[in-house]
XYZ file of C-alpha atoms in Angstrom:
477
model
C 110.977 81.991 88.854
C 108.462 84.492 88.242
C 105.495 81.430 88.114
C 106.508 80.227 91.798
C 104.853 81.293 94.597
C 105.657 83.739 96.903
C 105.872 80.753 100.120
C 107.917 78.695 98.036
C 110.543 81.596 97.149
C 110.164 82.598 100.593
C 111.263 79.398 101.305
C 113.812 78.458 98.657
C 115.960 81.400 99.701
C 115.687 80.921 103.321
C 116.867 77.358 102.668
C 119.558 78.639 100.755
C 120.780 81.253 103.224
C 120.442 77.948 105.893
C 122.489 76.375 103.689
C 125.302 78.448 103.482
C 125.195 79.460 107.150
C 125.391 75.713 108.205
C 128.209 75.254 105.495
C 130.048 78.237 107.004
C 129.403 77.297 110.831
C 130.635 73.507 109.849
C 133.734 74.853 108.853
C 134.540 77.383 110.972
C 133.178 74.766 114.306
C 136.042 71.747 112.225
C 138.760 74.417 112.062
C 138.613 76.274 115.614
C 137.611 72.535 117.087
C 140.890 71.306 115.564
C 143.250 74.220 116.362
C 141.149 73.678 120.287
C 142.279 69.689 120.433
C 145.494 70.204 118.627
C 146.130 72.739 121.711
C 144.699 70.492 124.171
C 146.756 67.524 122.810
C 150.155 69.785 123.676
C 148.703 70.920 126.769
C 147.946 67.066 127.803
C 151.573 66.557 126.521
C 153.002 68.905 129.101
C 150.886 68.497 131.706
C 151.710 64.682 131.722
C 155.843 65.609 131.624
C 155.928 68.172 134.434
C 153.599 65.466 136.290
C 156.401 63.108 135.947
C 159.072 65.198 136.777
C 157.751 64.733 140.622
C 157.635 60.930 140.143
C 161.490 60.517 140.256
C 163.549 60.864 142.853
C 167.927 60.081 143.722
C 169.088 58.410 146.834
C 172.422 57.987 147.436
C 172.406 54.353 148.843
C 170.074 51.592 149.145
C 169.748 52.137 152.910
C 167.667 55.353 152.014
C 166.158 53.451 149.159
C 164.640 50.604 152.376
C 163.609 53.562 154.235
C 160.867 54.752 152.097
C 159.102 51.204 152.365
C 157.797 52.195 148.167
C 157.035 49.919 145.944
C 158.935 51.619 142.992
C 160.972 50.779 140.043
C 165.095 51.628 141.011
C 167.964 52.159 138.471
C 171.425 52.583 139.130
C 172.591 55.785 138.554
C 175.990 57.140 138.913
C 177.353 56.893 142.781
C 173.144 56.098 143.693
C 169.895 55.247 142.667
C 166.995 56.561 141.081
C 163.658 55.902 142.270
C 160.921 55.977 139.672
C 157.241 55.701 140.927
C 155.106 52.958 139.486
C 152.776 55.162 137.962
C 155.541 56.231 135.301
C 154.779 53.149 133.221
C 150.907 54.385 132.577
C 150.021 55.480 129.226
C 147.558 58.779 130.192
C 145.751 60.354 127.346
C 148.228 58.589 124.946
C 151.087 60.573 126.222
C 154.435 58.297 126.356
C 157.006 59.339 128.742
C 160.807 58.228 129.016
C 163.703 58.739 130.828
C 167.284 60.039 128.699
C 170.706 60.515 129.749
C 171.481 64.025 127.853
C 175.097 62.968 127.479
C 174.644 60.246 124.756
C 170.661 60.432 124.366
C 170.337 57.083 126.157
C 166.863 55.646 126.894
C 167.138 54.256 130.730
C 163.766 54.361 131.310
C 160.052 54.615 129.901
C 158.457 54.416 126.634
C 158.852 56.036 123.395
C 157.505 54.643 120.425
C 159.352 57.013 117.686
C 162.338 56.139 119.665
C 164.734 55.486 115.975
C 163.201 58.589 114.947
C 164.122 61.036 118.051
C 167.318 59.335 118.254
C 169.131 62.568 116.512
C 166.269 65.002 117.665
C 168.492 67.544 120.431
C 166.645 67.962 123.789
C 164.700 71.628 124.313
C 163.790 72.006 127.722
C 160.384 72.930 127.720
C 159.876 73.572 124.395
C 156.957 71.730 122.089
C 159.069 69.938 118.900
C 157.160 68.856 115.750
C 157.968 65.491 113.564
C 156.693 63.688 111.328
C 156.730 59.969 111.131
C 154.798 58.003 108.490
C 152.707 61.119 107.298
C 151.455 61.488 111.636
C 152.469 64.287 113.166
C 154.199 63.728 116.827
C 154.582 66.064 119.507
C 157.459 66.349 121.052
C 158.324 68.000 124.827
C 161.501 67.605 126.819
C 162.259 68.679 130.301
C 165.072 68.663 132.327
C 165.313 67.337 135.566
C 167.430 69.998 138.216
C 167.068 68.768 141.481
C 169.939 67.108 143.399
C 171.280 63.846 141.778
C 169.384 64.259 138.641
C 171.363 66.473 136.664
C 172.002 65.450 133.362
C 168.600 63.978 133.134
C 165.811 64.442 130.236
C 162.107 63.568 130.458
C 160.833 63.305 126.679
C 157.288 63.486 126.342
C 155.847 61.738 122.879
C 152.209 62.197 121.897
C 150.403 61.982 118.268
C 148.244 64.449 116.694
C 146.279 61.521 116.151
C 145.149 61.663 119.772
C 142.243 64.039 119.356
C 141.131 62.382 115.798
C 138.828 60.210 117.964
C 137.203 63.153 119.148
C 137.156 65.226 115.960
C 135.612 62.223 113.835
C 133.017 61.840 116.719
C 132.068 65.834 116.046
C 132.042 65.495 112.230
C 130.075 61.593 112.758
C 127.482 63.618 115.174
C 127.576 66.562 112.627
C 127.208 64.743 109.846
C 123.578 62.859 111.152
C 122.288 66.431 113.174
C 123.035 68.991 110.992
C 121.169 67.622 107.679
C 118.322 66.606 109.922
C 118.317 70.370 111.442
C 118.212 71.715 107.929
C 115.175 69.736 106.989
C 113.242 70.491 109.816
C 113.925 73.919 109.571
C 113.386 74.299 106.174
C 109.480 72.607 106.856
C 109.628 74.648 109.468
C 110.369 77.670 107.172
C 107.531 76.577 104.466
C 104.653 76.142 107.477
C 105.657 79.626 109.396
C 105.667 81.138 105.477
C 102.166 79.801 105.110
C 101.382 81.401 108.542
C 102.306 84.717 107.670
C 101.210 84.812 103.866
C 98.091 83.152 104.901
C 96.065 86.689 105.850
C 97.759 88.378 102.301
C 95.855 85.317 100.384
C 92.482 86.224 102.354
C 93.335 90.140 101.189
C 93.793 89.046 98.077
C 90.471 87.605 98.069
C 88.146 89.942 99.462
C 89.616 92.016 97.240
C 88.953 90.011 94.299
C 85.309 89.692 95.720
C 84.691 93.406 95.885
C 86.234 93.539 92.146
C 84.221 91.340 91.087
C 80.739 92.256 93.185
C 81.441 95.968 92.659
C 80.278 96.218 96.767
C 82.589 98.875 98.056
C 80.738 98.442 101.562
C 82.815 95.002 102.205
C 85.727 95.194 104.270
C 88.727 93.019 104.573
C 88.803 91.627 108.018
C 91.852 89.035 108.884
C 91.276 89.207 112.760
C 93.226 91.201 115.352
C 96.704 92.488 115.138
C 98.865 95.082 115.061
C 101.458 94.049 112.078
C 102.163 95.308 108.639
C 99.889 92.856 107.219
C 97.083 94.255 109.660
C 98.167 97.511 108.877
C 98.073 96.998 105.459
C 94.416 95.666 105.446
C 93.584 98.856 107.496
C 94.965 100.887 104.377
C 92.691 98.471 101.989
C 89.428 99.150 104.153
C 90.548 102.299 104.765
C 90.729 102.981 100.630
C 87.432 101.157 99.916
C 85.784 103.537 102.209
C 87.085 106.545 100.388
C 86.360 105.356 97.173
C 83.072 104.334 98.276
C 82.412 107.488 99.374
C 83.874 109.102 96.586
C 81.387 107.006 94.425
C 78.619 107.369 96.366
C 79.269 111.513 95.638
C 79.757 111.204 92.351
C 76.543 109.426 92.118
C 74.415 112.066 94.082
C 76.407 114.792 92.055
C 75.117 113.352 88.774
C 72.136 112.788 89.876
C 71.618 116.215 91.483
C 72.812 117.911 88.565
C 70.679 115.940 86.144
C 67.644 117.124 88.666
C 69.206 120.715 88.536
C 69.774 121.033 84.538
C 65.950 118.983 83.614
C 63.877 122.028 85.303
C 65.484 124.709 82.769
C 65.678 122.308 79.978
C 61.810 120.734 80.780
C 60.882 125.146 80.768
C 62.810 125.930 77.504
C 61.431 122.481 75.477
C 57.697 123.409 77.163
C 58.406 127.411 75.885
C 59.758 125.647 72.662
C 56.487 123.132 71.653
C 53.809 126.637 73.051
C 55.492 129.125 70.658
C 56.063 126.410 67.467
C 52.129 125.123 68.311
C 50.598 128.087 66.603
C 51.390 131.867 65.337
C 51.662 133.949 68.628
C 51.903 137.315 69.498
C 54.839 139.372 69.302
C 54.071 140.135 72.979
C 53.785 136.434 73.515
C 57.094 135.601 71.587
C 59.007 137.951 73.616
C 57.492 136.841 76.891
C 58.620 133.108 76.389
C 61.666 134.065 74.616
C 62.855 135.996 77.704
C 61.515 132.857 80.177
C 64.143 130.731 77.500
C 66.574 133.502 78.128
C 66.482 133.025 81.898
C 66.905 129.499 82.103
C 69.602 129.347 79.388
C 71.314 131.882 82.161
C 70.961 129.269 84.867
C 71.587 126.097 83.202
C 75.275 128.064 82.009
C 75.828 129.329 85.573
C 75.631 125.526 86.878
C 77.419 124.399 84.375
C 80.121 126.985 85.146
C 79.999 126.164 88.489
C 79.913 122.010 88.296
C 82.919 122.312 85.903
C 84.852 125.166 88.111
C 83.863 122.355 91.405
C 85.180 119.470 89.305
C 88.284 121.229 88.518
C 89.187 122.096 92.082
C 88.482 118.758 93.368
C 89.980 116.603 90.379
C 93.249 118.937 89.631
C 93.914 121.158 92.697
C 97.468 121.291 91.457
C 96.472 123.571 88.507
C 95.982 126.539 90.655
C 98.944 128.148 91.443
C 99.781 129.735 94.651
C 101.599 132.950 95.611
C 101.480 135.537 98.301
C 98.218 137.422 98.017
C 97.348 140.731 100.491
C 94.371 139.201 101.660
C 93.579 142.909 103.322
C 93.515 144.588 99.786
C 91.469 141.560 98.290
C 88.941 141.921 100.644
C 88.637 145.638 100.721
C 88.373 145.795 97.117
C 85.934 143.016 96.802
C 84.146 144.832 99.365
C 83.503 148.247 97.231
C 82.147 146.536 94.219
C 79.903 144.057 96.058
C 78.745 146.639 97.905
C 77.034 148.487 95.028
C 74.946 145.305 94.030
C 72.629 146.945 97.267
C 70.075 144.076 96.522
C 66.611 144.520 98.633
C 67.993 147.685 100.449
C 71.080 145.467 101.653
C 74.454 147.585 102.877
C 77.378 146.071 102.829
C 80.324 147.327 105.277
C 84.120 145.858 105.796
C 86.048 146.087 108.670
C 89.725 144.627 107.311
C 92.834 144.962 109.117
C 96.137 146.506 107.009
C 98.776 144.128 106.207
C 97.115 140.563 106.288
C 99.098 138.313 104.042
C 98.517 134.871 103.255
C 99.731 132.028 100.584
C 97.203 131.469 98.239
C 95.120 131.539 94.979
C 93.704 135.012 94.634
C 91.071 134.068 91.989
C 89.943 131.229 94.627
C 90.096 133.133 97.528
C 87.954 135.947 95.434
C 85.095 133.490 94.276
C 84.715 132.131 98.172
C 84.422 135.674 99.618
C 81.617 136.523 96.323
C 79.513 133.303 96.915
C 79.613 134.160 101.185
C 78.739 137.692 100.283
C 76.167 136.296 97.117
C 74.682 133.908 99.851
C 74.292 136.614 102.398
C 72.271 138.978 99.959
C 70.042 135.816 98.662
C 68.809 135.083 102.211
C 69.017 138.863 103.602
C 66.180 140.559 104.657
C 64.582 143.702 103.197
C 66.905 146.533 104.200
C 69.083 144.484 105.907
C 73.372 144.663 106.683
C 76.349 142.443 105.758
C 79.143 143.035 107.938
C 82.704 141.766 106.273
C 85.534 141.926 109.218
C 89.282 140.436 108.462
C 91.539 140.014 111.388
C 95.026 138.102 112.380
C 95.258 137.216 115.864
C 98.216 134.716 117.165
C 98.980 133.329 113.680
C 95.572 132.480 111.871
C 93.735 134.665 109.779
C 89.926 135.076 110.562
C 88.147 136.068 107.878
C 83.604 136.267 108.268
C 80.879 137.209 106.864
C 77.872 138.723 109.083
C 73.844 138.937 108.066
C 70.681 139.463 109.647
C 68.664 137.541 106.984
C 66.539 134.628 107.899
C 68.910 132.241 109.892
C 69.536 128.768 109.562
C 67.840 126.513 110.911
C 70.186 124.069 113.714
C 69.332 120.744 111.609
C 70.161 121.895 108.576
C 73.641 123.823 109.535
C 75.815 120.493 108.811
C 73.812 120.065 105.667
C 74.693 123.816 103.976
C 78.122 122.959 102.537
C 76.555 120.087 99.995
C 76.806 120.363 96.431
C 73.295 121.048 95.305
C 71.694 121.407 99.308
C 69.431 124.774 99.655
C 67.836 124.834 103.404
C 65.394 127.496 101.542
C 63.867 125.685 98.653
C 61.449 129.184 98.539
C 64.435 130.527 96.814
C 66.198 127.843 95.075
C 65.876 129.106 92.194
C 68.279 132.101 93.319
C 71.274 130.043 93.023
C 72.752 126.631 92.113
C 73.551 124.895 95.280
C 77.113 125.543 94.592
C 78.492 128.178 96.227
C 78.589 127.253 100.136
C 80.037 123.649 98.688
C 82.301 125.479 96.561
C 83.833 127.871 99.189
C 84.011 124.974 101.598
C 86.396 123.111 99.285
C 88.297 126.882 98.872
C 88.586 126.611 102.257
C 90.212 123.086 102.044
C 92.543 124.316 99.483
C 94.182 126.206 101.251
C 94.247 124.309 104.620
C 92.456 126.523 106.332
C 88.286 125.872 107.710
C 85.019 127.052 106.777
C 82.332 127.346 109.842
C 79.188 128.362 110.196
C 76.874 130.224 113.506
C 73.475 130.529 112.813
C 69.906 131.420 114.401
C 66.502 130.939 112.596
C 65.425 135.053 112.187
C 68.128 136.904 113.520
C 70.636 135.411 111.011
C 74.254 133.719 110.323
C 77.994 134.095 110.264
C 80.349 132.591 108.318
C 83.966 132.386 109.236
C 86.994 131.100 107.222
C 90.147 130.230 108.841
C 93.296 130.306 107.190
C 97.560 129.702 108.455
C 98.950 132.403 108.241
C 102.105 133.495 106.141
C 104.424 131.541 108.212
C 102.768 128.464 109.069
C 101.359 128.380 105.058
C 103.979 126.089 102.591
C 106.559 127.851 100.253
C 104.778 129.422 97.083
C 104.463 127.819 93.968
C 107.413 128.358 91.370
């Protein structure tokens, strides 16, 4: 089963379920038709007596009898005569009618072909008797006759089940030739509309299998217009490839911009290296390029620190745990110790409001408030002022950093969140490219925004928005 196509078990079951609901309709269509004509055949039976019961008539002499100028069958009866209209003797739907005297159960009049076997059957008035004769079932309806002359009078109505056998063999003969024929053609039926609807998951399948095997995450699936699942679904497919792609793509420029970052220090320390092993130096000279390898040692660990602390929130965001942090005390305490770095002449003031409270990582939420306030001394001016506020207003928590350093640039402002991207490569060498991308994906963590306002020479603000406690989801266990 599991080597068979998907259209052919498609199809194989749906023929199966046909199957069995044809099966099921056959027999519940034979036994509600039959219980239908079996009902019909009595109701034919007593519509056919009470019919007749108008068709005779008693006159008391034949002088009445010449007055009605009929051409009827008589029979002497008692003092008169009956009068029995011609159309008595017809046979309609197979119903047999005949006349008894109730007295002795004598036949005057009619047909009845089960006559013997009736002979010691009592009379009912309208009431439907059963018997069986010869393995047939007859139906059996008497009525007696009230009006004046007649009394003492039975109509006896015979009919056989057999009467609507015609009609059922007919049904099961029509059945028999439709119903198969039905089947098949639904069941090809079935097997094209399959290949229909499986036809765009085989043209997933492969595009799929050609971007697999080209390694082009640029193709897309495209099986025409629609709206359905299997549209849907294709949506989902492009939808992934462009994700990955673009997760590849980054992955790419990250290696390659961190190979670019880590071969300046390492290109410095092997060129400080082959000067000081060339020939005997100087103490002074030893020192110098020993404290040149010291510096880029620094920087090549910082990146690496950073690159494996960016790696860590983006691959395994799970592994920092949340909890309710006072943002207000964070901030304010951050605040007093960056504040004594007082780089180029730079003061750095806080304006925090009490009693901001958020759901969060504190070491996260630390490290993106050090790089905005790192970033805002790199690119400050001489003597310059960092301005730290931290307000709540209507349910979001506003937290920005103000400087009057150099400004970005407008073209460049969508650019400053990269890994690796410095708009001021005068003072690359300052940082690792790390922090604004790092604090953007802080921001991301926890669901909040990072934004940036910025002129060239009069300088920028950054501003993080964050939920606040109760639009933020439950803390971690």
């Amino acid at each position: 089963m599991k080597q068979i196509s998907i259209r052919l078990k498609i199809t194989l079951w749906y023929t199966v379920t046909l199957v069995v609901m044809v099966l099921f309709t056959c027999f519940i269509v034979f036994f509600v038709s039959n219980q239908i004509l079996q009902k019909t055949v009595r109701d034919n039976l007593i519509e056919a007596i009470e019919h007749n019961v108008d068709e005779i008539e008693y006159f008391p002499n034949l002088q009445a009898l010449e007055e009605t100028n009929d051409v009827d069958h008589y029979i002497q009866y008692q003092d008169g005569y009956l009068e029995i209209d011609d159309d008595f003797l017809n046979q309609v739907n197979e119903v047999y009618t005949s006349l008894y005297r109730s007295e002795d159960a004598a036949l005057l009049y009619g047909e009845n072909p089960i006559s013997k076997e009736t002979a010691e059957l009592p009379f009912a008035n309208s009431q439907v008797q059963k018997i069986k004769v010869d393995g047939t079932l007859y139906y059996i309806f008497d009525r007696m006759l009230t009006r004046e002359g007649l009394q003492g009078l039975y109509l006896r109505g015979v009919v056989s089940e057999l009467q609507g056998k015609g009609q059922m063999t007919d049904i099961v003969r029509i059945s028999m030739v439709l119903l198969p024929a039905l089947v098949l053609l639904s069941i090809f039926g079935g097997y094209w509309i399959a290949g229909r609807m499986l036809r765009p998951i085989h043209r997933l399948s492969q595009m799929a299998s050609q971007i697999e095997k080209g390694g082009d995450l640029k193709k897309r699936i495209d099986i025409g217009k629609g709206n359905d699942e299997l549209h849907q679904l294709a949506d989902r497919f492009n939808a992934m490839f462009g994700r990955l792609d673009e997760a590849f793509e980054a992955e790419r420029q990250f290696a390659s911009d961190a190979s670019h970052e880590l071969r300046t220090p390492m290109s410095v320390i092997t060129a400080q290296c082959e000067y000081l092993l060339e020939k005997q130096r100087s103490a002074e000279e030893y020192e110098q390029s020993l404290r040149v390898i010291q510096r880029q040692s620094n920087k090549m660990a910082g990146l690496i620190r950073d690159m494996l602390d960016f790696a860590r929130l983006e691959a395994r965001a799970d592994s920092y745990a949340r909890e309710r942090v006072d943002l207000s005390e964070l901030v304010r305490s951050l605040c007093t110790d960056l504040a004594l770095i007082a780089e180029n002449g730079i003061t750095l003031k806080a304006e925090v409001e009490a009693g901001v409270i958020c759901v969060g990582n504190r070491e996260l939420l630390s490290r993106l408030l050090t790089n905005l306030v790192s970033n805002a001394y790199r690119y400050g001016k001489e003597n310059g002022h960092i301005l730290v506020k931290l307000m709540q207003e209507g349910g979001r928590i506003a937290l920005s950093v103000c400087d009057d350093g150099i400004g970005i640039a407008k073209e460049e402002q969508s650019k400053i969140f990269r890994r690796f991207y410095q708009a001021d490569n005068s003072r690359s060498s300052a940082g690792t490219g790390l922090g604004l991308a790092m604090a953007y994906e802080i921001a991301q963590f926890h669901g909040g925004a990072l934004s940036v306002e910025s002129e060239l020479g009069k300088g920028s603000v950054f501003t993080l928005q964050l939920p606040g406690l109760e639009d933020n989801a439950p803390e971690n266990p």
